[in-house]
Amino acid sequence: MLPDVLAAADEPRAIDTHAHQPTREFLRDAGGEMMRDAASTFGTELETWDYDEMRAEYREAGVARAVLLGWDAETNTGNPPVPNDHVAEVRDEHPDFFVGFGSVDPLKEDCVEEAERCVEDLDLSGFKFQQIAQGFDPSSPRHRELWNAIESLGVPVIFHGGNSTLGAGSPGGRGLRVKYGNPMLIDDVAAEHPALPILIAHPAFPWEKEQLAICQQKGNVHMDLSGWLPKYIDEQVLHYAGTVLRDKVMFGTDYPMIRPGRWLAQFAAHTDYDEETQRKLLWENAEAFLGL
Ligand SMILES: [Zn+2]
């Protein structure tokens, strides 16, 4: 079952703002043990498949484009990155499908140079940060130079929001700190960098109210619904997505942990947004945010 506006469309339209690689690069190499913890939380296996299969699955689900995210949490986790060059290569093989977002490790000395290389040489469209895996506080003054650089490059950033399933259930959560997922830390970045478009990924459990407040108060902050199947998303988030924040909330999955067909079927079954709102949430807001 597809949402009305996708069932009515004669071609895939939706845009997924949050997709990881269904390949070894993300699931095994960058993910390591903390990814096995996450997979058991989502009840999935760590199978891998290729980008052609991924693309076919999205098309079937009515999704036209996906933001493919890089990953570099090497300093904090010791695991290798999903290289930015890999993201750019995959994007170049499927330029009408993938939007490539790079990742830089804010704890590395060369993070500003790598951010510049991502945009200027690799033509990546933005950056993704996962503060819990990367082990950093985005509001700390030591990262200001990086946010200044990205703001000058004129591209958006996606920050992780809320708790993480990485490391879930293992003793000490594999040393990862949940506090870095608090969206209040992003409010500081948004206030100091008004020209930096920010997307807070996921309903930011347990800080959804803080997230909604920031999205309402900061013109440059947006959010997506990735990482949670719609029936588990906080009621107030779903209410705001259809009212005060209906120009700011976007569809996202967190592929391959959550698959687009399943997410969209639940969205159709558990929400009753009018068609205009569905179009905004499923693609128009993402088109505006990504400049597509
Ligand atoms: Zn993710």
PDB file of N, CA, C and O in Angstrom, residues 59-88:
ATOM      1  N   ARG A  59      12.498   2.244  -6.445  1.00  0.00           N
ATOM      2  CA  ARG A  59      11.581   2.531  -7.543  1.00  0.00           C
ATOM      3  C   ARG A  59      10.230   1.866  -7.299  1.00  0.00           C
ATOM      4  O   ARG A  59       9.175   2.489  -7.431  1.00  0.00           O
ATOM      5  N   GLU A  60      10.317   0.600  -6.887  1.00  0.00           N
ATOM      6  CA  GLU A  60       9.117  -0.182  -6.562  1.00  0.00           C
ATOM      7  C   GLU A  60       8.278   0.500  -5.469  1.00  0.00           C
ATOM      8  O   GLU A  60       7.053   0.444  -5.481  1.00  0.00           O
ATOM      9  N   ALA A  61       8.975   1.154  -4.535  1.00  0.00           N
ATOM     10  CA  ALA A  61       8.299   1.786  -3.397  1.00  0.00           C
ATOM     11  C   ALA A  61       7.825   3.210  -3.712  1.00  0.00           C
ATOM     12  O   ALA A  61       7.245   3.874  -2.857  1.00  0.00           O
ATOM     13  N   GLY A  62       8.067   3.693  -4.946  1.00  0.00           N
ATOM     14  CA  GLY A  62       7.615   5.039  -5.311  1.00  0.00           C
ATOM     15  C   GLY A  62       8.596   6.144  -4.946  1.00  0.00           C
ATOM     16  O   GLY A  62       8.236   7.318  -4.871  1.00  0.00           O
ATOM     17  N   VAL A  63       9.866   5.752  -4.714  1.00  0.00           N
ATOM     18  CA  VAL A  63      10.868   6.732  -4.295  1.00  0.00           C
ATOM     19  C   VAL A  63      11.823   7.034  -5.457  1.00  0.00           C
ATOM     20  O   VAL A  63      12.430   6.133  -6.034  1.00  0.00           O
ATOM     21  N   ALA A  64      11.940   8.319  -5.783  1.00  0.00           N
ATOM     22  CA  ALA A  64      12.718   8.740  -6.947  1.00  0.00           C
ATOM     23  C   ALA A  64      14.190   8.964  -6.635  1.00  0.00           C
ATOM     24  O   ALA A  64      15.054   8.749  -7.478  1.00  0.00           O
ATOM     25  N   ARG A  65      14.490   9.425  -5.410  1.00  0.00           N
ATOM     26  CA  ARG A  65      15.860   9.786  -5.081  1.00  0.00           C
ATOM     27  C   ARG A  65      16.165   9.476  -3.626  1.00  0.00           C
ATOM     28  O   ARG A  65      15.266   9.452  -2.787  1.00  0.00           O
ATOM     29  N   ALA A  66      17.447   9.274  -3.343  1.00  0.00           N
ATOM     30  CA  ALA A  66      17.853   9.020  -1.965  1.00  0.00           C
ATOM     31  C   ALA A  66      19.151   9.752  -1.679  1.00  0.00           C
ATOM     32  O   ALA A  66      20.046   9.807  -2.527  1.00  0.00           O
ATOM     33  N   VAL A  67      19.242  10.328  -0.480  1.00  0.00           N
ATOM     34  CA  VAL A  67      20.486  10.947  -0.037  1.00  0.00           C
ATOM     35  C   VAL A  67      21.356   9.847   0.560  1.00  0.00           C
ATOM     36  O   VAL A  67      20.988   9.206   1.540  1.00  0.00           O
ATOM     37  N   LEU A  68      22.501   9.614  -0.092  1.00  0.00           N
ATOM     38  CA  LEU A  68      23.431   8.566   0.355  1.00  0.00           C
ATOM     39  C   LEU A  68      24.505   9.218   1.229  1.00  0.00           C
ATOM     40  O   LEU A  68      25.161  10.173   0.813  1.00  0.00           O
ATOM     41  N   LEU A  69      24.652   8.676   2.443  1.00  0.00           N
ATOM     42  CA  LEU A  69      25.458   9.337   3.462  1.00  0.00           C
ATOM     43  C   LEU A  69      26.832   8.703   3.617  1.00  0.00           C
ATOM     44  O   LEU A  69      26.957   7.481   3.692  1.00  0.00           O
ATOM     45  N   GLY A  70      27.853   9.541   3.718  1.00  0.00           N
ATOM     46  CA  GLY A  70      29.179   9.057   4.088  1.00  0.00           C
ATOM     47  C   GLY A  70      29.236   8.786   5.586  1.00  0.00           C
ATOM     48  O   GLY A  70      28.276   9.036   6.315  1.00  0.00           O
ATOM     49  N   TRP A  71      30.376   8.266   6.044  1.00  0.00           N
ATOM     50  CA  TRP A  71      30.502   7.913   7.465  1.00  0.00           C
ATOM     51  C   TRP A  71      31.974   7.919   7.838  1.00  0.00           C
ATOM     52  O   TRP A  71      32.768   7.181   7.245  1.00  0.00           O
ATOM     53  N   ASP A  72      32.337   8.785   8.786  1.00  0.00           N
ATOM     54  CA  ASP A  72      33.700   8.739   9.299  1.00  0.00           C
ATOM     55  C   ASP A  72      33.675   8.990  10.805  1.00  0.00           C
ATOM     56  O   ASP A  72      33.588  10.142  11.247  1.00  0.00           O
ATOM     57  N   ALA A  73      33.721   7.898  11.548  1.00  0.00           N
ATOM     58  CA  ALA A  73      33.771   7.974  13.016  1.00  0.00           C
ATOM     59  C   ALA A  73      35.031   7.256  13.482  1.00  0.00           C
ATOM     60  O   ALA A  73      35.049   6.588  14.510  1.00  0.00           O
ATOM     61  N   GLU A  74      36.078   7.397  12.667  1.00  0.00           N
ATOM     62  CA  GLU A  74      37.279   6.594  12.890  1.00  0.00           C
ATOM     63  C   GLU A  74      37.981   6.893  14.221  1.00  0.00           C
ATOM     64  O   GLU A  74      38.377   5.965  14.928  1.00  0.00           O
ATOM     65  N   THR A  75      38.096   8.170  14.570  1.00  0.00           N
ATOM     66  CA  THR A  75      38.821   8.494  15.811  1.00  0.00           C
ATOM     67  C   THR A  75      38.130   7.879  17.024  1.00  0.00           C
ATOM     68  O   THR A  75      38.768   7.271  17.880  1.00  0.00           O
ATOM     69  N   ASN A  76      36.809   8.025  17.093  1.00  0.00           N
ATOM     70  CA  ASN A  76      36.090   7.566  18.279  1.00  0.00           C
ATOM     71  C   ASN A  76      35.845   6.063  18.307  1.00  0.00           C
ATOM     72  O   ASN A  76      35.804   5.469  19.374  1.00  0.00           O
ATOM     73  N   THR A  77      35.662   5.447  17.125  1.00  0.00           N
ATOM     74  CA  THR A  77      35.299   4.020  17.111  1.00  0.00           C
ATOM     75  C   THR A  77      36.456   3.112  16.699  1.00  0.00           C
ATOM     76  O   THR A  77      36.407   1.910  16.948  1.00  0.00           O
ATOM     77  N   GLY A  78      37.454   3.666  16.030  1.00  0.00           N
ATOM     78  CA  GLY A  78      38.539   2.834  15.513  1.00  0.00           C
ATOM     79  C   GLY A  78      38.177   2.098  14.235  1.00  0.00           C
ATOM     80  O   GLY A  78      39.018   1.398  13.657  1.00  0.00           O
ATOM     81  N   ASN A  79      36.935   2.253  13.766  1.00  0.00           N
ATOM     82  CA  ASN A  79      36.522   1.581  12.521  1.00  0.00           C
ATOM     83  C   ASN A  79      36.832   2.470  11.314  1.00  0.00           C
ATOM     84  O   ASN A  79      36.781   3.690  11.416  1.00  0.00           O
ATOM     85  N   PRO A  80      37.117   1.844  10.152  1.00  0.00           N
ATOM     86  CA  PRO A  80      37.412   2.666   8.969  1.00  0.00           C
ATOM     87  C   PRO A  80      36.169   3.417   8.485  1.00  0.00           C
ATOM     88  O   PRO A  80      35.050   2.996   8.752  1.00  0.00           O
ATOM     89  N   PRO A  81      36.383   4.542   7.790  1.00  0.00           N
ATOM     90  CA  PRO A  81      35.242   5.291   7.250  1.00  0.00           C
ATOM     91  C   PRO A  81      34.591   4.604   6.051  1.00  0.00           C
ATOM     92  O   PRO A  81      35.200   3.715   5.446  1.00  0.00           O
ATOM     93  N   VAL A  82      33.354   5.042   5.703  1.00  0.00           N
ATOM     94  CA  VAL A  82      32.839   4.853   4.344  1.00  0.00           C
ATOM     95  C   VAL A  82      33.403   6.048   3.599  1.00  0.00           C
ATOM     96  O   VAL A  82      32.989   7.185   3.849  1.00  0.00           O
ATOM     97  N   PRO A  83      34.389   5.837   2.711  1.00  0.00           N
ATOM     98  CA  PRO A  83      35.118   6.996   2.162  1.00  0.00           C
ATOM     99  C   PRO A  83      34.233   7.920   1.334  1.00  0.00           C
ATOM    100  O   PRO A  83      33.319   7.469   0.638  1.00  0.00           O
ATOM    101  N   ASN A  84      34.533   9.196   1.409  1.00  0.00           N
ATOM    102  CA  ASN A  84      33.791  10.168   0.608  1.00  0.00           C
ATOM    103  C   ASN A  84      33.944   9.887  -0.882  1.00  0.00           C
ATOM    104  O   ASN A  84      33.017  10.115  -1.664  1.00  0.00           O
ATOM    105  N   ASP A  85      35.107   9.370  -1.268  1.00  0.00           N
ATOM    106  CA  ASP A  85      35.300   9.020  -2.687  1.00  0.00           C
ATOM    107  C   ASP A  85      34.344   7.904  -3.113  1.00  0.00           C
ATOM    108  O   ASP A  85      33.877   7.887  -4.251  1.00  0.00           O
ATOM    109  N   HIS A  86      34.051   6.975  -2.188  1.00  0.00           N
ATOM    110  CA  HIS A  86      33.098   5.913  -2.501  1.00  0.00           C
ATOM    111  C   HIS A  86      31.697   6.500  -2.720  1.00  0.00           C
ATOM    112  O   HIS A  86      31.010   6.153  -3.690  1.00  0.00           O
ATOM    113  N   VAL A  87      31.290   7.416  -1.836  1.00  0.00           N
ATOM    114  CA  VAL A  87      29.971   8.038  -1.985  1.00  0.00           C
ATOM    115  C   VAL A  87      29.883   8.757  -3.332  1.00  0.00           C
ATOM    116  O   VAL A  87      28.894   8.631  -4.067  1.00  0.00           O
ATOM    117  N   ALA A  88      30.937   9.481  -3.692  1.00  0.00           N
ATOM    118  CA  ALA A  88      30.942  10.218  -4.961  1.00  0.00           C
ATOM    119  C   ALA A  88      30.903   9.275  -6.162  1.00  0.00           C
ATOM    120  O   ALA A  88      30.207   9.533  -7.149  1.00  0.00           O
TER     121      ALA A  88
END
